[in-house]
Amino acid sequence: MGQIARDLVLVVDEVPGPGGTAPVRRRREMLGGKGANIAVGLAQLGAPVRLVGVVGDDAVGDRLVARAAADGIGTEAVVRRPGCATGLIVNLVSDGWRYLEDLPDELLLTEPDVSEDVFAQAGAVVLQLQQPPEVALRAARAARGRVVLDGAPQRLRDELLACADVVRADHREAELLSGRRIESADDALRAAREVMAHGPGFVAFAVDDVGNVFTWDDGELVVPLGDVEVVDTTGGGDAFVAALTFALCRGDGPEEAAGLAVRASGDTVTRPGGRPDLHGLTGR
């Protein structure tokens, strides 16, 4: 469950200043948004997956839903919002990335959009927490399988954590979830343990300039940043969530699941844009 958008990636040598012009060296247009990226990654890894999110009732929405279906994603639960344009994310890639987003509030899920049966039937439910917390909580409470939270909610933190089996957060989100300043791997491990006290049995936090930390009931792991050429960090976290969820659902142990998640993220950030390419990454 999460965001769906048209993702326009423009690679330029430099971003021009006011009144300036720069040629586009590479252009990619694709199905994007964090919810869709996670669903694509899960489908590429071989998991049967449904996507829950909102697009407009326009031609762009038609194309994105068709693209998701072509990727092997179930689209029956994608909401077509009347009178609303489908979301657009423009990603300028130069010395780092810059986003331009047209994501009106009408593209957020509402509680009537959520069919509890969809979540009750799933072996795992991934909730990308850019959606309203009330909607995420309804989905989490309807779930009968594993509940994976990605991000940090604006409200209802304790209620959502009580429903969660797995939590993944980037550095900023980890600080918001834990209420703790994180400056090292040890800080992140302590913060993750504090979050686990609210319910989850597995927590993964990213630590800027350090790597990823993982905690579970009887263990913990620190994975330093890998030696990869980072082109665009967009989608790295989404690929991480997809691979982590896939590995845990097929029965991998925590360390194996962590390893697959890190490899998936590291592979994705070597290319511009958030769309993963996780085919062939399922080896144990």
PDB file of N, CA, C and O in Angstrom, residues 1-4 30-53 63-78 118 242 275-276 279:
ATOM      1  N   MET A   1       0.846  -1.175   0.000  1.00  0.00           N
ATOM      2  CA  MET A   1       0.000   0.000   0.000  1.00  0.00           C
ATOM      3  C   MET A   1       0.883   1.227   0.000  1.00  0.00           C
ATOM      4  O   MET A   1       1.718   1.403   0.887  1.00  0.00           O
ATOM      5  N   GLY A   2       0.689   2.087  -1.029  1.00  0.00           N
ATOM      6  CA  GLY A   2       1.518   3.286  -1.065  1.00  0.00           C
ATOM      7  C   GLY A   2       1.307   4.101  -2.318  1.00  0.00           C
ATOM      8  O   GLY A   2       0.386   3.876  -3.107  1.00  0.00           O
ATOM      9  N   GLN A   3       2.213   5.006  -2.500  1.00  0.00           N
ATOM     10  CA  GLN A   3       2.130   6.011  -3.553  1.00  0.00           C
ATOM     11  C   GLN A   3       2.352   5.408  -4.943  1.00  0.00           C
ATOM     12  O   GLN A   3       3.192   4.536  -5.136  1.00  0.00           O
ATOM     13  N   ILE A   4       1.573   5.919  -5.910  1.00  0.00           N
ATOM     14  CA  ILE A   4       1.736   5.556  -7.315  1.00  0.00           C
ATOM     15  C   ILE A   4       1.848   6.847  -8.098  1.00  0.00           C
ATOM     16  O   ILE A   4       1.043   7.768  -7.923  1.00  0.00           O
ATOM     17  N   MET A  30       8.688   6.206 -16.268  1.00  0.00           N
ATOM     18  CA  MET A  30       8.343   4.876 -15.761  1.00  0.00           C
ATOM     19  C   MET A  30       7.263   4.966 -14.699  1.00  0.00           C
ATOM     20  O   MET A  30       6.929   6.044 -14.197  1.00  0.00           O
ATOM     21  N   LEU A  31       6.709   3.805 -14.374  1.00  0.00           N
ATOM     22  CA  LEU A  31       5.854   3.660 -13.212  1.00  0.00           C
ATOM     23  C   LEU A  31       6.701   3.917 -11.978  1.00  0.00           C
ATOM     24  O   LEU A  31       7.757   3.328 -11.800  1.00  0.00           O
ATOM     25  N   GLY A  32       6.239   4.844 -11.120  1.00  0.00           N
ATOM     26  CA  GLY A  32       7.020   5.192  -9.944  1.00  0.00           C
ATOM     27  C   GLY A  32       6.143   5.432  -8.734  1.00  0.00           C
ATOM     28  O   GLY A  32       4.974   5.046  -8.688  1.00  0.00           O
ATOM     29  N   GLY A  33       6.705   6.118  -7.759  1.00  0.00           N
ATOM     30  CA  GLY A  33       6.085   6.241  -6.452  1.00  0.00           C
ATOM     31  C   GLY A  33       6.555   5.099  -5.572  1.00  0.00           C
ATOM     32  O   GLY A  33       6.786   3.976  -6.044  1.00  0.00           O
ATOM     33  N   LYS A  34       6.718   5.369  -4.273  1.00  0.00           N
ATOM     34  CA  LYS A  34       7.336   4.380  -3.400  1.00  0.00           C
ATOM     35  C   LYS A  34       6.529   3.093  -3.296  1.00  0.00           C
ATOM     36  O   LYS A  34       7.087   1.997  -3.264  1.00  0.00           O
ATOM     37  N   GLY A  35       5.196   3.200  -3.256  1.00  0.00           N
ATOM     38  CA  GLY A  35       4.388   1.989  -3.182  1.00  0.00           C
ATOM     39  C   GLY A  35       4.544   1.125  -4.418  1.00  0.00           C
ATOM     40  O   GLY A  35       4.710  -0.104  -4.336  1.00  0.00           O
ATOM     41  N   ALA A  36       4.503   1.771  -5.585  1.00  0.00           N
ATOM     42  CA  ALA A  36       4.648   1.029  -6.834  1.00  0.00           C
ATOM     43  C   ALA A  36       6.045   0.426  -6.961  1.00  0.00           C
ATOM     44  O   ALA A  36       6.200  -0.710  -7.426  1.00  0.00           O
ATOM     45  N   ASN A  37       7.084   1.177  -6.553  1.00  0.00           N
ATOM     46  CA  ASN A  37       8.441   0.641  -6.642  1.00  0.00           C
ATOM     47  C   ASN A  37       8.597  -0.629  -5.798  1.00  0.00           C
ATOM     48  O   ASN A  37       9.238  -1.600  -6.226  1.00  0.00           O
ATOM     49  N   ILE A  38       8.031  -0.631  -4.596  1.00  0.00           N
ATOM     50  CA  ILE A  38       8.118  -1.821  -3.741  1.00  0.00           C
ATOM     51  C   ILE A  38       7.380  -2.986  -4.388  1.00  0.00           C
ATOM     52  O   ILE A  38       7.868  -4.126  -4.402  1.00  0.00           O
ATOM     53  N   ALA A  39       6.204  -2.715  -4.942  1.00  0.00           N
ATOM     54  CA  ALA A  39       5.435  -3.776  -5.601  1.00  0.00           C
ATOM     55  C   ALA A  39       6.190  -4.344  -6.798  1.00  0.00           C
ATOM     56  O   ALA A  39       6.217  -5.567  -7.004  1.00  0.00           O
ATOM     57  N   VAL A  40       6.810  -3.471  -7.595  1.00  0.00           N
ATOM     58  CA  VAL A  40       7.604  -3.934  -8.741  1.00  0.00           C
ATOM     59  C   VAL A  40       8.742  -4.831  -8.268  1.00  0.00           C
ATOM     60  O   VAL A  40       8.995  -5.905  -8.831  1.00  0.00           O
ATOM     61  N   GLY A  41       9.443  -4.408  -7.217  1.00  0.00           N
ATOM     62  CA  GLY A  41      10.542  -5.221  -6.710  1.00  0.00           C
ATOM     63  C   GLY A  41      10.086  -6.588  -6.241  1.00  0.00           C
ATOM     64  O   GLY A  41      10.724  -7.607  -6.525  1.00  0.00           O
ATOM     65  N   LEU A  42       8.964  -6.641  -5.528  1.00  0.00           N
ATOM     66  CA  LEU A  42       8.439  -7.923  -5.065  1.00  0.00           C
ATOM     67  C   LEU A  42       8.070  -8.823  -6.246  1.00  0.00           C
ATOM     68  O   LEU A  42       8.355 -10.026  -6.235  1.00  0.00           O
ATOM     69  N   ALA A  43       7.438  -8.241  -7.270  1.00  0.00           N
ATOM     70  CA  ALA A  43       7.071  -9.034  -8.441  1.00  0.00           C
ATOM     71  C   ALA A  43       8.311  -9.560  -9.148  1.00  0.00           C
ATOM     72  O   ALA A  43       8.345 -10.718  -9.596  1.00  0.00           O
ATOM     73  N   GLN A  44       9.341  -8.744  -9.266  1.00  0.00           N
ATOM     74  CA  GLN A  44      10.575  -9.183  -9.927  1.00  0.00           C
ATOM     75  C   GLN A  44      11.249 -10.313  -9.155  1.00  0.00           C
ATOM     76  O   GLN A  44      11.884 -11.187  -9.756  1.00  0.00           O
ATOM     77  N   LEU A  45      11.106 -10.311  -7.853  1.00  0.00           N
ATOM     78  CA  LEU A  45      11.688 -11.373  -7.041  1.00  0.00           C
ATOM     79  C   LEU A  45      10.870 -12.657  -7.078  1.00  0.00           C
ATOM     80  O   LEU A  45      11.323 -13.701  -6.608  1.00  0.00           O
ATOM     81  N   GLY A  46       9.655 -12.573  -7.630  1.00  0.00           N
ATOM     82  CA  GLY A  46       8.841 -13.764  -7.788  1.00  0.00           C
ATOM     83  C   GLY A  46       7.668 -13.876  -6.852  1.00  0.00           C
ATOM     84  O   GLY A  46       7.013 -14.928  -6.805  1.00  0.00           O
ATOM     85  N   ALA A  47       7.375 -12.826  -6.094  1.00  0.00           N
ATOM     86  CA  ALA A  47       6.247 -12.875  -5.167  1.00  0.00           C
ATOM     87  C   ALA A  47       4.962 -12.464  -5.870  1.00  0.00           C
ATOM     88  O   ALA A  47       4.950 -11.505  -6.638  1.00  0.00           O
ATOM     89  N   PRO A  48       3.854 -13.143  -5.597  1.00  0.00           N
ATOM     90  CA  PRO A  48       2.558 -12.640  -6.062  1.00  0.00           C
ATOM     91  C   PRO A  48       2.201 -11.407  -5.234  1.00  0.00           C
ATOM     92  O   PRO A  48       2.275 -11.439  -4.001  1.00  0.00           O
ATOM     93  N   VAL A  49       1.848 -10.318  -5.886  1.00  0.00           N
ATOM     94  CA  VAL A  49       1.686  -9.052  -5.170  1.00  0.00           C
ATOM     95  C   VAL A  49       0.521  -8.254  -5.747  1.00  0.00           C
ATOM     96  O   VAL A  49       0.273  -8.264  -6.953  1.00  0.00           O
ATOM     97  N   ARG A  50      -0.217  -7.587  -4.861  1.00  0.00           N
ATOM     98  CA  ARG A  50      -1.242  -6.625  -5.248  1.00  0.00           C
ATOM     99  C   ARG A  50      -0.796  -5.244  -4.804  1.00  0.00           C
ATOM    100  O   ARG A  50      -0.151  -5.091  -3.757  1.00  0.00           O
ATOM    101  N   LEU A  51      -1.182  -4.237  -5.570  1.00  0.00           N
ATOM    102  CA  LEU A  51      -0.850  -2.849  -5.259  1.00  0.00           C
ATOM    103  C   LEU A  51      -2.116  -2.110  -4.854  1.00  0.00           C
ATOM    104  O   LEU A  51      -3.145  -2.200  -5.527  1.00  0.00           O
ATOM    105  N   VAL A  52      -2.042  -1.388  -3.746  1.00  0.00           N
ATOM    106  CA  VAL A  52      -3.140  -0.561  -3.266  1.00  0.00           C
ATOM    107  C   VAL A  52      -2.652   0.881  -3.250  1.00  0.00           C
ATOM    108  O   VAL A  52      -1.689   1.206  -2.552  1.00  0.00           O
ATOM    109  N   GLY A  53      -3.295   1.738  -4.022  1.00  0.00           N
ATOM    110  CA  GLY A  53      -2.910   3.139  -4.115  1.00  0.00           C
ATOM    111  C   GLY A  53      -3.896   3.883  -4.983  1.00  0.00           C
ATOM    112  O   GLY A  53      -4.929   3.328  -5.380  1.00  0.00           O
ATOM    113  N   ARG A  63      -2.096   4.353 -18.258  1.00  0.00           N
ATOM    114  CA  ARG A  63      -0.794   3.786 -18.629  1.00  0.00           C
ATOM    115  C   ARG A  63      -0.077   3.175 -17.429  1.00  0.00           C
ATOM    116  O   ARG A  63       0.548   2.111 -17.542  1.00  0.00           O
ATOM    117  N   LEU A  64      -0.161   3.832 -16.282  1.00  0.00           N
ATOM    118  CA  LEU A  64       0.532   3.307 -15.112  1.00  0.00           C
ATOM    119  C   LEU A  64      -0.104   2.005 -14.623  1.00  0.00           C
ATOM    120  O   LEU A  64       0.607   1.068 -14.241  1.00  0.00           O
ATOM    121  N   VAL A  65      -1.415   1.943 -14.630  1.00  0.00           N
ATOM    122  CA  VAL A  65      -2.088   0.709 -14.214  1.00  0.00           C
ATOM    123  C   VAL A  65      -1.750  -0.421 -15.188  1.00  0.00           C
ATOM    124  O   VAL A  65      -1.487  -1.562 -14.778  1.00  0.00           O
ATOM    125  N   ALA A  66      -1.720  -0.109 -16.479  1.00  0.00           N
ATOM    126  CA  ALA A  66      -1.349  -1.122 -17.473  1.00  0.00           C
ATOM    127  C   ALA A  66       0.092  -1.574 -17.288  1.00  0.00           C
ATOM    128  O   ALA A  66       0.402  -2.763 -17.428  1.00  0.00           O
ATOM    129  N   ARG A  67       0.975  -0.633 -16.959  1.00  0.00           N
ATOM    130  CA  ARG A  67       2.376  -0.985 -16.736  1.00  0.00           C
ATOM    131  C   ARG A  67       2.516  -1.895 -15.514  1.00  0.00           C
ATOM    132  O   ARG A  67       3.281  -2.876 -15.528  1.00  0.00           O
ATOM    133  N   ALA A  68       1.786  -1.577 -14.452  1.00  0.00           N
ATOM    134  CA  ALA A  68       1.834  -2.421 -13.260  1.00  0.00           C
ATOM    135  C   ALA A  68       1.343  -3.828 -13.577  1.00  0.00           C
ATOM    136  O   ALA A  68       1.941  -4.825 -13.138  1.00  0.00           O
ATOM    137  N   ALA A  69       0.265  -3.928 -14.332  1.00  0.00           N
ATOM    138  CA  ALA A  69      -0.252  -5.244 -14.704  1.00  0.00           C
ATOM    139  C   ALA A  69       0.769  -6.009 -15.541  1.00  0.00           C
ATOM    140  O   ALA A  69       0.963  -7.218 -15.350  1.00  0.00           O
ATOM    141  N   ALA A  70       1.438  -5.302 -16.461  1.00  0.00           N
ATOM    142  CA  ALA A  70       2.459  -5.943 -17.283  1.00  0.00           C
ATOM    143  C   ALA A  70       3.644  -6.411 -16.447  1.00  0.00           C
ATOM    144  O   ALA A  70       4.331  -7.368 -16.805  1.00  0.00           O
ATOM    145  N   ASP A  71       3.867  -5.760 -15.319  1.00  0.00           N
ATOM    146  CA  ASP A  71       4.934  -6.167 -14.410  1.00  0.00           C
ATOM    147  C   ASP A  71       4.528  -7.354 -13.535  1.00  0.00           C
ATOM    148  O   ASP A  71       5.310  -7.799 -12.694  1.00  0.00           O
ATOM    149  N   GLY A  72       3.305  -7.832 -13.694  1.00  0.00           N
ATOM    150  CA  GLY A  72       2.843  -8.967 -12.914  1.00  0.00           C
ATOM    151  C   GLY A  72       2.215  -8.599 -11.588  1.00  0.00           C
ATOM    152  O   GLY A  72       2.097  -9.440 -10.688  1.00  0.00           O
ATOM    153  N   ILE A  73       1.793  -7.349 -11.457  1.00  0.00           N
ATOM    154  CA  ILE A  73       1.212  -6.843 -10.214  1.00  0.00           C
ATOM    155  C   ILE A  73      -0.309  -6.833 -10.330  1.00  0.00           C
ATOM    156  O   ILE A  73      -0.854  -6.361 -11.334  1.00  0.00           O
ATOM    157  N   GLY A  74      -0.993  -7.321  -9.321  1.00  0.00           N
ATOM    158  CA  GLY A  74      -2.445  -7.227  -9.287  1.00  0.00           C
ATOM    159  C   GLY A  74      -2.871  -5.782  -9.064  1.00  0.00           C
ATOM    160  O   GLY A  74      -2.405  -5.127  -8.134  1.00  0.00           O
ATOM    161  N   THR A  75      -3.770  -5.296  -9.912  1.00  0.00           N
ATOM    162  CA  THR A  75      -4.156  -3.878  -9.856  1.00  0.00           C
ATOM    163  C   THR A  75      -5.621  -3.675  -9.484  1.00  0.00           C
ATOM    164  O   THR A  75      -6.122  -2.555  -9.559  1.00  0.00           O
ATOM    165  N   GLU A  76      -6.293  -4.739  -9.047  1.00  0.00           N
ATOM    166  CA  GLU A  76      -7.723  -4.615  -8.763  1.00  0.00           C
ATOM    167  C   GLU A  76      -8.006  -3.616  -7.646  1.00  0.00           C
ATOM    168  O   GLU A  76      -9.080  -3.004  -7.604  1.00  0.00           O
ATOM    169  N   ALA A  77      -7.056  -3.424  -6.747  1.00  0.00           N
ATOM    170  CA  ALA A  77      -7.270  -2.534  -5.601  1.00  0.00           C
ATOM    171  C   ALA A  77      -6.721  -1.121  -5.830  1.00  0.00           C
ATOM    172  O   ALA A  77      -6.729  -0.310  -4.906  1.00  0.00           O
ATOM    173  N   VAL A  78      -6.251  -0.839  -7.036  1.00  0.00           N
ATOM    174  CA  VAL A  78      -5.819   0.533  -7.353  1.00  0.00           C
ATOM    175  C   VAL A  78      -7.058   1.392  -7.559  1.00  0.00           C
ATOM    176  O   VAL A  78      -7.939   1.054  -8.353  1.00  0.00           O
ATOM    177  N   VAL A 118      -8.668  -7.433   1.128  1.00  0.00           N
ATOM    178  CA  VAL A 118      -7.388  -7.477   0.415  1.00  0.00           C
ATOM    179  C   VAL A 118      -6.253  -7.715   1.402  1.00  0.00           C
ATOM    180  O   VAL A 118      -5.346  -8.517   1.155  1.00  0.00           O
ATOM    181  N   ALA A 242      11.388  -4.279  -0.442  1.00  0.00           N
ATOM    182  CA  ALA A 242      10.882  -5.394  -1.239  1.00  0.00           C
ATOM    183  C   ALA A 242      11.682  -6.662  -0.967  1.00  0.00           C
ATOM    184  O   ALA A 242      11.115  -7.741  -0.731  1.00  0.00           O
ATOM    185  N   ARG A 275      13.008   2.791 -10.241  1.00  0.00           N
ATOM    186  CA  ARG A 275      12.535   1.461 -10.609  1.00  0.00           C
ATOM    187  C   ARG A 275      13.640   0.429 -10.405  1.00  0.00           C
ATOM    188  O   ARG A 275      14.733   0.552 -10.968  1.00  0.00           O
ATOM    189  N   PRO A 276      13.377  -0.615  -9.614  1.00  0.00           N
ATOM    190  CA  PRO A 276      14.410  -1.624  -9.375  1.00  0.00           C
ATOM    191  C   PRO A 276      14.510  -2.615 -10.539  1.00  0.00           C
ATOM    192  O   PRO A 276      13.639  -2.672 -11.410  1.00  0.00           O
ATOM    193  N   HIS A 279      15.535  -8.965 -10.810  1.00  0.00           N
ATOM    194  CA  HIS A 279      15.533 -10.306 -11.407  1.00  0.00           C
ATOM    195  C   HIS A 279      16.866 -10.988 -11.132  1.00  0.00           C
ATOM    196  O   HIS A 279      17.939 -10.405 -11.278  1.00  0.00           O
TER     197      HIS A 279
END
